[in-house]
Coordinates of C-alpha atoms in Angstrom, one line a residue:
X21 CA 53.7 -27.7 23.3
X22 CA 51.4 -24.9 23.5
X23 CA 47.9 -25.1 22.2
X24 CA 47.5 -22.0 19.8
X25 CA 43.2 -21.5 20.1
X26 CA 42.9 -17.9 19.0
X27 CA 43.7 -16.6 15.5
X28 CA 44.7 -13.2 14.6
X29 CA 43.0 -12.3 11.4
X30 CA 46.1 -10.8 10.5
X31 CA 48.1 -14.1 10.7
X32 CA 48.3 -14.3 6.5
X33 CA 49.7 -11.0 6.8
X34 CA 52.2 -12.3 8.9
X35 CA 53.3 -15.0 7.2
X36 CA 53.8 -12.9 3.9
X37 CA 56.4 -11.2 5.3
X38 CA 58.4 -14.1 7.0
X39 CA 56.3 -14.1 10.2
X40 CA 56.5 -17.0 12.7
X41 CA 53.8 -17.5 14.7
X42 CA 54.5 -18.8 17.6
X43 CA 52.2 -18.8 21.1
X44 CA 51.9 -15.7 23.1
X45 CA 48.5 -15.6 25.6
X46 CA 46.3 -18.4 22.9
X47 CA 46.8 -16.3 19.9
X48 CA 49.6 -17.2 17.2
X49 CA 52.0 -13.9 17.0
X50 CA 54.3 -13.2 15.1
X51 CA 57.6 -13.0 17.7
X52 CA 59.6 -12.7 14.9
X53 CA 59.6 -11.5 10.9
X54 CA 62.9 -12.9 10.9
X55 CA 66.0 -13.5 13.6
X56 CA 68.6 -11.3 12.5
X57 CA 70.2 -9.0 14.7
X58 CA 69.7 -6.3 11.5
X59 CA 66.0 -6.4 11.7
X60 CA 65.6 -6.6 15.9
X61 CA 67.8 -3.0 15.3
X62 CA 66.2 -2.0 12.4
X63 CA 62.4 -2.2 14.2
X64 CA 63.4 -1.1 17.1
X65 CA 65.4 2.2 15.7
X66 CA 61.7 2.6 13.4
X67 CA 59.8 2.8 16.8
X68 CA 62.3 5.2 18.3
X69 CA 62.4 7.6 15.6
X70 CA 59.6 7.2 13.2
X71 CA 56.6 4.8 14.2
X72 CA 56.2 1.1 13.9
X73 CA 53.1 -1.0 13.3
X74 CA 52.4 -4.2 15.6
X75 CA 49.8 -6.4 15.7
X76 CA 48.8 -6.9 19.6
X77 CA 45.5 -8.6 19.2
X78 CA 47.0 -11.3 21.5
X79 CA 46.0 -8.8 24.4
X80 CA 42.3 -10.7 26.0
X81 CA 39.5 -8.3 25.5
X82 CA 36.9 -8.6 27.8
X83 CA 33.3 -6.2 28.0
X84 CA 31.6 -6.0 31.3
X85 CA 28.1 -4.6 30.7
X86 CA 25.5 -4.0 33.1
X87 CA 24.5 -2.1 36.4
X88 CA 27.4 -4.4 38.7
X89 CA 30.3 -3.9 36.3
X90 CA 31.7 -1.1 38.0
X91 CA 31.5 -3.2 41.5
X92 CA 32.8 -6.1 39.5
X93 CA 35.8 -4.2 38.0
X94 CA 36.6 -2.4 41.3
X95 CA 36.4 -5.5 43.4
X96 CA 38.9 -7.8 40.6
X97 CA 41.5 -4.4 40.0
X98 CA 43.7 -1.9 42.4
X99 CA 41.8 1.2 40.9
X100 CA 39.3 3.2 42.1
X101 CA 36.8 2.7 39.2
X102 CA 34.5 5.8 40.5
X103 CA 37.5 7.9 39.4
X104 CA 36.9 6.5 35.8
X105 CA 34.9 9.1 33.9
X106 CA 33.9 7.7 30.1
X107 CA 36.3 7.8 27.3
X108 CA 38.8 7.2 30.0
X109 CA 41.4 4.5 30.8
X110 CA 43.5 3.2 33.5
X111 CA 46.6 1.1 34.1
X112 CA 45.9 -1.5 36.9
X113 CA 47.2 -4.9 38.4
X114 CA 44.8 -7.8 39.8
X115 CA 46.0 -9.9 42.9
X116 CA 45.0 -12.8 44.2
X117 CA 43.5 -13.3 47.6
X118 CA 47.2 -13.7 49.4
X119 CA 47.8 -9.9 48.0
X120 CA 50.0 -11.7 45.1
X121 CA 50.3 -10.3 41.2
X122 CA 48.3 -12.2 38.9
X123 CA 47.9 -10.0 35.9
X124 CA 48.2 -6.3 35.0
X125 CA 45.2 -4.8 32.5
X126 CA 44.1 -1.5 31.3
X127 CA 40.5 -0.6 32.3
X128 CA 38.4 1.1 29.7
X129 CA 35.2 3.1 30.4
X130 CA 33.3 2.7 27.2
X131 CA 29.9 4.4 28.7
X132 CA 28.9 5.0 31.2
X133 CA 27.7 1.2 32.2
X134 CA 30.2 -0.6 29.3
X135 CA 33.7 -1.5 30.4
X136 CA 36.7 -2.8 28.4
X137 CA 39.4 -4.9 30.6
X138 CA 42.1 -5.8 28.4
X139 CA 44.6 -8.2 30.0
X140 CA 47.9 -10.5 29.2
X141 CA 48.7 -13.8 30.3
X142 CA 48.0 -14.1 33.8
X143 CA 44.9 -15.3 35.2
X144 CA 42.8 -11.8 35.6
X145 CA 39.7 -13.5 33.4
X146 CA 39.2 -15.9 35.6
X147 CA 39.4 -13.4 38.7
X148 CA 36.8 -11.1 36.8
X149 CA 34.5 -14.7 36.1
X150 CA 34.5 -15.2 40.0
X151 CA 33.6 -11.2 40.8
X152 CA 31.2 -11.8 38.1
X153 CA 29.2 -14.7 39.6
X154 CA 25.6 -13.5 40.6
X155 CA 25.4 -10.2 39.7
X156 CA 23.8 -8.5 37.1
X157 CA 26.2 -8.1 34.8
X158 CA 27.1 -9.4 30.9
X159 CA 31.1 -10.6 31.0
X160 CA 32.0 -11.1 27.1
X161 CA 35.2 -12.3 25.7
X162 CA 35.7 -10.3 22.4
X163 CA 38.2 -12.4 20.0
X164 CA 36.3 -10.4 17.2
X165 CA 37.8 -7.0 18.4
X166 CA 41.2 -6.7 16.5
X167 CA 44.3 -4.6 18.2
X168 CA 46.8 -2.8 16.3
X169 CA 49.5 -0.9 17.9
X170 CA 51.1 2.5 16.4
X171 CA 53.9 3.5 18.1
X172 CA 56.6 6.3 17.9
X173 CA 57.2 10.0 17.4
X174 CA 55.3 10.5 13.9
X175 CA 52.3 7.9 14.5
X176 CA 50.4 11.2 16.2
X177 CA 51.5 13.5 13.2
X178 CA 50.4 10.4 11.0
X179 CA 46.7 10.1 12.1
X180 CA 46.8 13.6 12.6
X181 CA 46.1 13.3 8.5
X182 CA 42.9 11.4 8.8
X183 CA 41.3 11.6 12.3
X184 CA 40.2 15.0 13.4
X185 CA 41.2 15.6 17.1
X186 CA 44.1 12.9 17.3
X187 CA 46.3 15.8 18.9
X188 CA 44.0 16.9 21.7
X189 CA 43.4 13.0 23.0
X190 CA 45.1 12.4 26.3
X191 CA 47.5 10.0 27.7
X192 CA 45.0 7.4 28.5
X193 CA 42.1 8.7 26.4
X194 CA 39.7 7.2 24.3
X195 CA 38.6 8.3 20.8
X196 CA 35.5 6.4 18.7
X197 CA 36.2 7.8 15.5
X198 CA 36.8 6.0 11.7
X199 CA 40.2 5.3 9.7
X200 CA 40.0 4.7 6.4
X201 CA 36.1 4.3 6.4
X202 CA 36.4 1.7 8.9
X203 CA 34.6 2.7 12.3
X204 CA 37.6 2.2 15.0
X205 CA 38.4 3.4 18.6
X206 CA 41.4 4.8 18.8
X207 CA 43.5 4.8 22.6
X208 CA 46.5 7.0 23.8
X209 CA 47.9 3.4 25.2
X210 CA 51.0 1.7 24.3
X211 CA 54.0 -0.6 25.6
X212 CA 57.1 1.1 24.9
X213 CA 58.0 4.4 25.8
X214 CA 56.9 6.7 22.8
X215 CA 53.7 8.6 22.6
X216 CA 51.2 6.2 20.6
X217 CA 47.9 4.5 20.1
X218 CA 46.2 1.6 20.1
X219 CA 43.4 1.0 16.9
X220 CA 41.0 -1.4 17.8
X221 CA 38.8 -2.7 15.1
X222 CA 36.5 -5.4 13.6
X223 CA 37.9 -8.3 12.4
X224 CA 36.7 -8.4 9.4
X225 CA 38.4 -4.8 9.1
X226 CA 41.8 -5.3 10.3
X227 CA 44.0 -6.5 7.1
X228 CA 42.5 -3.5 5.3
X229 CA 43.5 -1.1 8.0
X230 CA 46.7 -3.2 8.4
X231 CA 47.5 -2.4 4.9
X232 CA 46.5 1.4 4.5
X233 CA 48.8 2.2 7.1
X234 CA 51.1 0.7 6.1
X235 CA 50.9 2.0 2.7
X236 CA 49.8 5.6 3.3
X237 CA 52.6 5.6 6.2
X238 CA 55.5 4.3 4.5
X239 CA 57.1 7.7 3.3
X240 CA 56.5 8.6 7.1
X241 CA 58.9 5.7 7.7
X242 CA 56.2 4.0 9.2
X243 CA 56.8 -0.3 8.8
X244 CA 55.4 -3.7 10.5
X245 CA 57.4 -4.3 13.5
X246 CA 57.6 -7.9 14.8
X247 CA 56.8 -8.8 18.5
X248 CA 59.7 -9.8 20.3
X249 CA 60.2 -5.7 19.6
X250 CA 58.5 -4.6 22.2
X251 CA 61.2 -6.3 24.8
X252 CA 63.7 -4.1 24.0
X253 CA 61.1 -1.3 23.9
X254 CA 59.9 -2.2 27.3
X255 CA 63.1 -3.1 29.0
X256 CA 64.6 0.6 28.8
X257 CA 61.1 2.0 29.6
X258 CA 60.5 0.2 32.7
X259 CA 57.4 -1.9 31.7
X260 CA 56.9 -5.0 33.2
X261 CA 56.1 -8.7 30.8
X262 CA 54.3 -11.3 33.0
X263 CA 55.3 -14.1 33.2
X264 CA 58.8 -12.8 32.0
X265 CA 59.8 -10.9 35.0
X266 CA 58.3 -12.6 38.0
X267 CA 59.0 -15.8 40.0
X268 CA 56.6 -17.7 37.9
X269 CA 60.0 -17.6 35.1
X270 CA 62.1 -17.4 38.4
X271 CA 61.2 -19.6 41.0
X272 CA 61.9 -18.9 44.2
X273 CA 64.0 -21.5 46.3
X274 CA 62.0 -22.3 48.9
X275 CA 58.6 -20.8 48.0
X276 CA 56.0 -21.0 45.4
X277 CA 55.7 -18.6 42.8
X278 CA 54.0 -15.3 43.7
X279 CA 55.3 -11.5 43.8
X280 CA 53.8 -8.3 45.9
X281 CA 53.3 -5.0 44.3
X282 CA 56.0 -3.4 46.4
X283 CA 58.8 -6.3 45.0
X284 CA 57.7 -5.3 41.7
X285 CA 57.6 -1.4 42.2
X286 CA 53.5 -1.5 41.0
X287 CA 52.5 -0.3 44.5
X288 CA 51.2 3.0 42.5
X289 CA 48.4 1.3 40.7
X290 CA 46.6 1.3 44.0
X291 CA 44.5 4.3 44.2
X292 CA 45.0 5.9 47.4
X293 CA 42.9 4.5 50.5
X294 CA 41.2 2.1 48.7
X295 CA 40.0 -0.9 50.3
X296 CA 37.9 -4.3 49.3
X297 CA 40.0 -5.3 46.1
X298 CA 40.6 -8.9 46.0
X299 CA 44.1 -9.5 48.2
X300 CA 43.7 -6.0 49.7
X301 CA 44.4 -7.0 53.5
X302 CA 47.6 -9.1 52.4
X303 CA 48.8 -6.4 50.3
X304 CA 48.6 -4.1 52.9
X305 CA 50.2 -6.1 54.9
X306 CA 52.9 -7.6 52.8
X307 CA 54.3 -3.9 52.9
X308 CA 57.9 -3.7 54.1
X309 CA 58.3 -7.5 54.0
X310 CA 59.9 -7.3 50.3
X311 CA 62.2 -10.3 49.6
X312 CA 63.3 -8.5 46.5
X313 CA 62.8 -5.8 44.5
X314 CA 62.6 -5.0 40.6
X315 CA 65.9 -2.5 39.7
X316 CA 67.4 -1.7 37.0
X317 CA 71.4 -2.0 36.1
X318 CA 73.5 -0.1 33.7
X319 CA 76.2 -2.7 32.3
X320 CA 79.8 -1.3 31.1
X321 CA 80.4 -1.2 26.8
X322 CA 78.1 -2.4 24.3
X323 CA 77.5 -6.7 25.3
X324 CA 73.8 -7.5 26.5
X325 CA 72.7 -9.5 29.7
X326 CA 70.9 -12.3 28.8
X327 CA 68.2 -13.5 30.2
X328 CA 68.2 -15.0 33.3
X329 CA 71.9 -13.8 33.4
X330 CA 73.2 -14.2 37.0
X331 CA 73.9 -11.1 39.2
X332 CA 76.9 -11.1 41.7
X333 CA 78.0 -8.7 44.3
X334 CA 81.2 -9.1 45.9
X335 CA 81.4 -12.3 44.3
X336 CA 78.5 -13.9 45.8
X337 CA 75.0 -14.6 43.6
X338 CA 72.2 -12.1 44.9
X339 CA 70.2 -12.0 42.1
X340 CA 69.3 -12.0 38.5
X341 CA 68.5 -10.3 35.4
X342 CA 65.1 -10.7 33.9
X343 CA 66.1 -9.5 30.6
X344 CA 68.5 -6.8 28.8
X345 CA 68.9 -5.0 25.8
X346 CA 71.4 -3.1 24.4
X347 CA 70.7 0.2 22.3
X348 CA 73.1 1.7 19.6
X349 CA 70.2 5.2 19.8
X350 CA 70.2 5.9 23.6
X351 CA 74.0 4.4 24.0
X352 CA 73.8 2.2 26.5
X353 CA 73.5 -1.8 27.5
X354 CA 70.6 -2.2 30.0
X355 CA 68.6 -4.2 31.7
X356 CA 65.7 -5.1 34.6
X357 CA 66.8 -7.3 37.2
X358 CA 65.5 -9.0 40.8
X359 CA 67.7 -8.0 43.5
X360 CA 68.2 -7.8 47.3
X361 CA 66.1 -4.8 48.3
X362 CA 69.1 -3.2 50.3
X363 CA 70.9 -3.2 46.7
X364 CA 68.1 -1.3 45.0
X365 CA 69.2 1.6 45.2
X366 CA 71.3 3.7 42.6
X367 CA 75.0 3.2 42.2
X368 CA 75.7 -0.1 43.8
X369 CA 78.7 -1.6 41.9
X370 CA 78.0 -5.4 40.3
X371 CA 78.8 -7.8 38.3
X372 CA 76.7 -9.4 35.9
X373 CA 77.4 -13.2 33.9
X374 CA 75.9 -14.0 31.0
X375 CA 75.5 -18.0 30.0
X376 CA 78.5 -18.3 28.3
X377 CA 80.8 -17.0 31.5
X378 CA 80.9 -13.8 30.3
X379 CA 81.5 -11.2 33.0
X380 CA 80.1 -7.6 33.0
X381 CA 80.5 -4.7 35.4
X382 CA 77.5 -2.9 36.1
X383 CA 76.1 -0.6 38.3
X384 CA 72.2 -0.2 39.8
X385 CA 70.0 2.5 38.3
X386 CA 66.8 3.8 38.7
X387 CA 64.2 3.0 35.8
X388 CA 63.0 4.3 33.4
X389 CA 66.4 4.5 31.4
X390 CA 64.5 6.0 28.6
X391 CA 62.7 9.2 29.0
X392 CA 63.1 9.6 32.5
X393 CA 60.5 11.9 33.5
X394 CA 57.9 10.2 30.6
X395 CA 57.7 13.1 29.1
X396 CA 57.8 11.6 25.2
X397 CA 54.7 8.9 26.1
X398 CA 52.5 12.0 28.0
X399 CA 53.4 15.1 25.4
X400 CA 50.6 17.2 24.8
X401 CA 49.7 18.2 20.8

């Protein structure tokens, strides 16, 4: 069983509405508000084509404050920190000293010697704890700060209403500004496709803000989505869960659990030419040695691949599928899968088999399925 040890002030919330809270990185979340098929459509068609309200503060918060953050933060991540101007963020991946994936995090530059890293459920704190040792630098774990997650095409247009200069913030900008009278920072983040943003708040503010939106939002078709949402959202959009799509859920054979960047397609969160990251000389080298890579498949009719569904090719098992989702708006049954690396390419004919026996044709695709060039998540005004 899992010990639950961090609480989302939210969790009453939650529970009003049906929510189970279940584990997820400490924190009870709720996965679901219930476990009809109606309401996995029903919040997933809100983030699609209105906006949809989540409660993330599972993500670990952690400040780094002090004249060796930047060092600390550019020796734990893959990016170039000197590159991060304030008000900025970033999208990296931590390794461990074998040049393995440990946890992916978005870097926040707060000031110009205050950092944000907030991470999932991998072991990235205590990388950052080690890199931390000795130097002058504060490392704070912030369970206080509160993380609420607006997504879809009218959550711009809706804070557009109440928070001057929403429309000029960048993909991957930062915005300290108020909402309702509460003081928040708004970021252009998110973890499923659409343009959105991130409110992080107080604690002691998030239920009011929780509700306000809700509220003020609901002609905008704006609603509380539940968790297990965002798998659907991030299947088609070609975002990866840790543990949920690496060989710590699917174990290798022969080897302990560990994936490189360039078996999990993350090989771009490396800046270019940078050097002394934790794992950096086994990444490097690891390059070209892939005993798998991360692909998508496009599966024939409307039936989903389930997870840990078995892939075949000319009859023989080569592989798996992490997880699949089917989708009534973008018409299609999809799903991200570990394969043979000669089979990650598009068009290669399949097969995959559900639990149950099931057989479904499919054929290799490149990801994103959803907004191919990203232009939705990036859209300027």
């Amino acid at each position: 069983m899992a010990i639950i040890y961090r609480t989302s002030a939210l969790a009453q919330r939650h529970a009003e509405i049906g929510g189970e809270l279940e584990d997820w990185n400490g924190m009870g979340t709720a996965w679901f508000y219930d476990h009809s098929d109606e309401r996995a459509k029903a919040d997933y068609m809100a983030v699609r084509t209105k906006a949809g309200l989540m409660d993330v503060s599972g993500l670990k918060k952690v400040h780094l404050v002090g004249p060796h953050a930047a060092a600390v933060i550019d020796r734990v991540t893959t990016r170039n920190v000197d590159k991060i101007m304030p008000g900025r963020a970033v999208y990296a991946c931590m390794l461990n000293d074998d040049g393995k994936f440990i946890d992916d995090c978005v870097i926040y530059r707060l000031s110009v010697n205050h950092w944000m890293v907030v991470h999932g459920a991998g072991t990235g704190h205590e990388s950052m704890a080690m890199a931390a040792y000795g130097k002058n630098v504060a490392m704070i774990f912030d369970d206080n700060l509160h993380d609420m997650s607006l997504q879809g095409p009218v959550a711009v247009d809706f804070l557009a209403k109440h928070v001057p200069g929403i429309r000029d913030l960048a993909y991957f900008g930062i915005l300290q500004t108020k909402l309702f009278g509460k003081p928040v920072m708004i970021s252009r983040t998110g973890y499923t496709g659409e343009r959105g943003y991130e409110i992080f708040c107080e604690a002691r503010h998030a239920m009011a803000l929780w509700d306000a939106i809700l509220a003020d939002g609901k002609d905008m078709g704006i609603r509380p989505v539940q968790f297990s949402t965002l798998d659907l959202l991030r299947t088609e959009s070609y975002l990866l869960f840790f543990p949920g799509d690496n060989s710590e859920t699917f174990p290798f054979a022969n080897e302990p659990a560990g994936d490189t960047l360039w078996e999990l397609g993350l090989d771009f969160t490396v800046s270019p030419g940078k050097t002394g990251f934790r794992g950096a000389e086994n990444h490097y080298a690891l390059k070209g040695k892939e005993r798998f890579k991360i692909y998508g498949v496009k599966l024939e009719g409307s039936t989903t691949a389930d997870t840990g569904a078995k892939l075949l090719k000319d009859g023989k098992e080569v592989g798996l599928v992490t997880f699949g989702m089917q989708s009534p708006l973008n018409n299609h049954s999809v799903g991200i899968a570990r394969m043979p690396v000669d089979c990650a390419v598009p068009g290669v004919k399949m097969v995959v088999v559900n639990q149950d026996g099931t057989e479904i044709p499919c054929v290799t695709e490149e990801m994103p399925f959803y907004d191919k060039d990203k232009a939705i998540r990036t859209a300027k005004g």
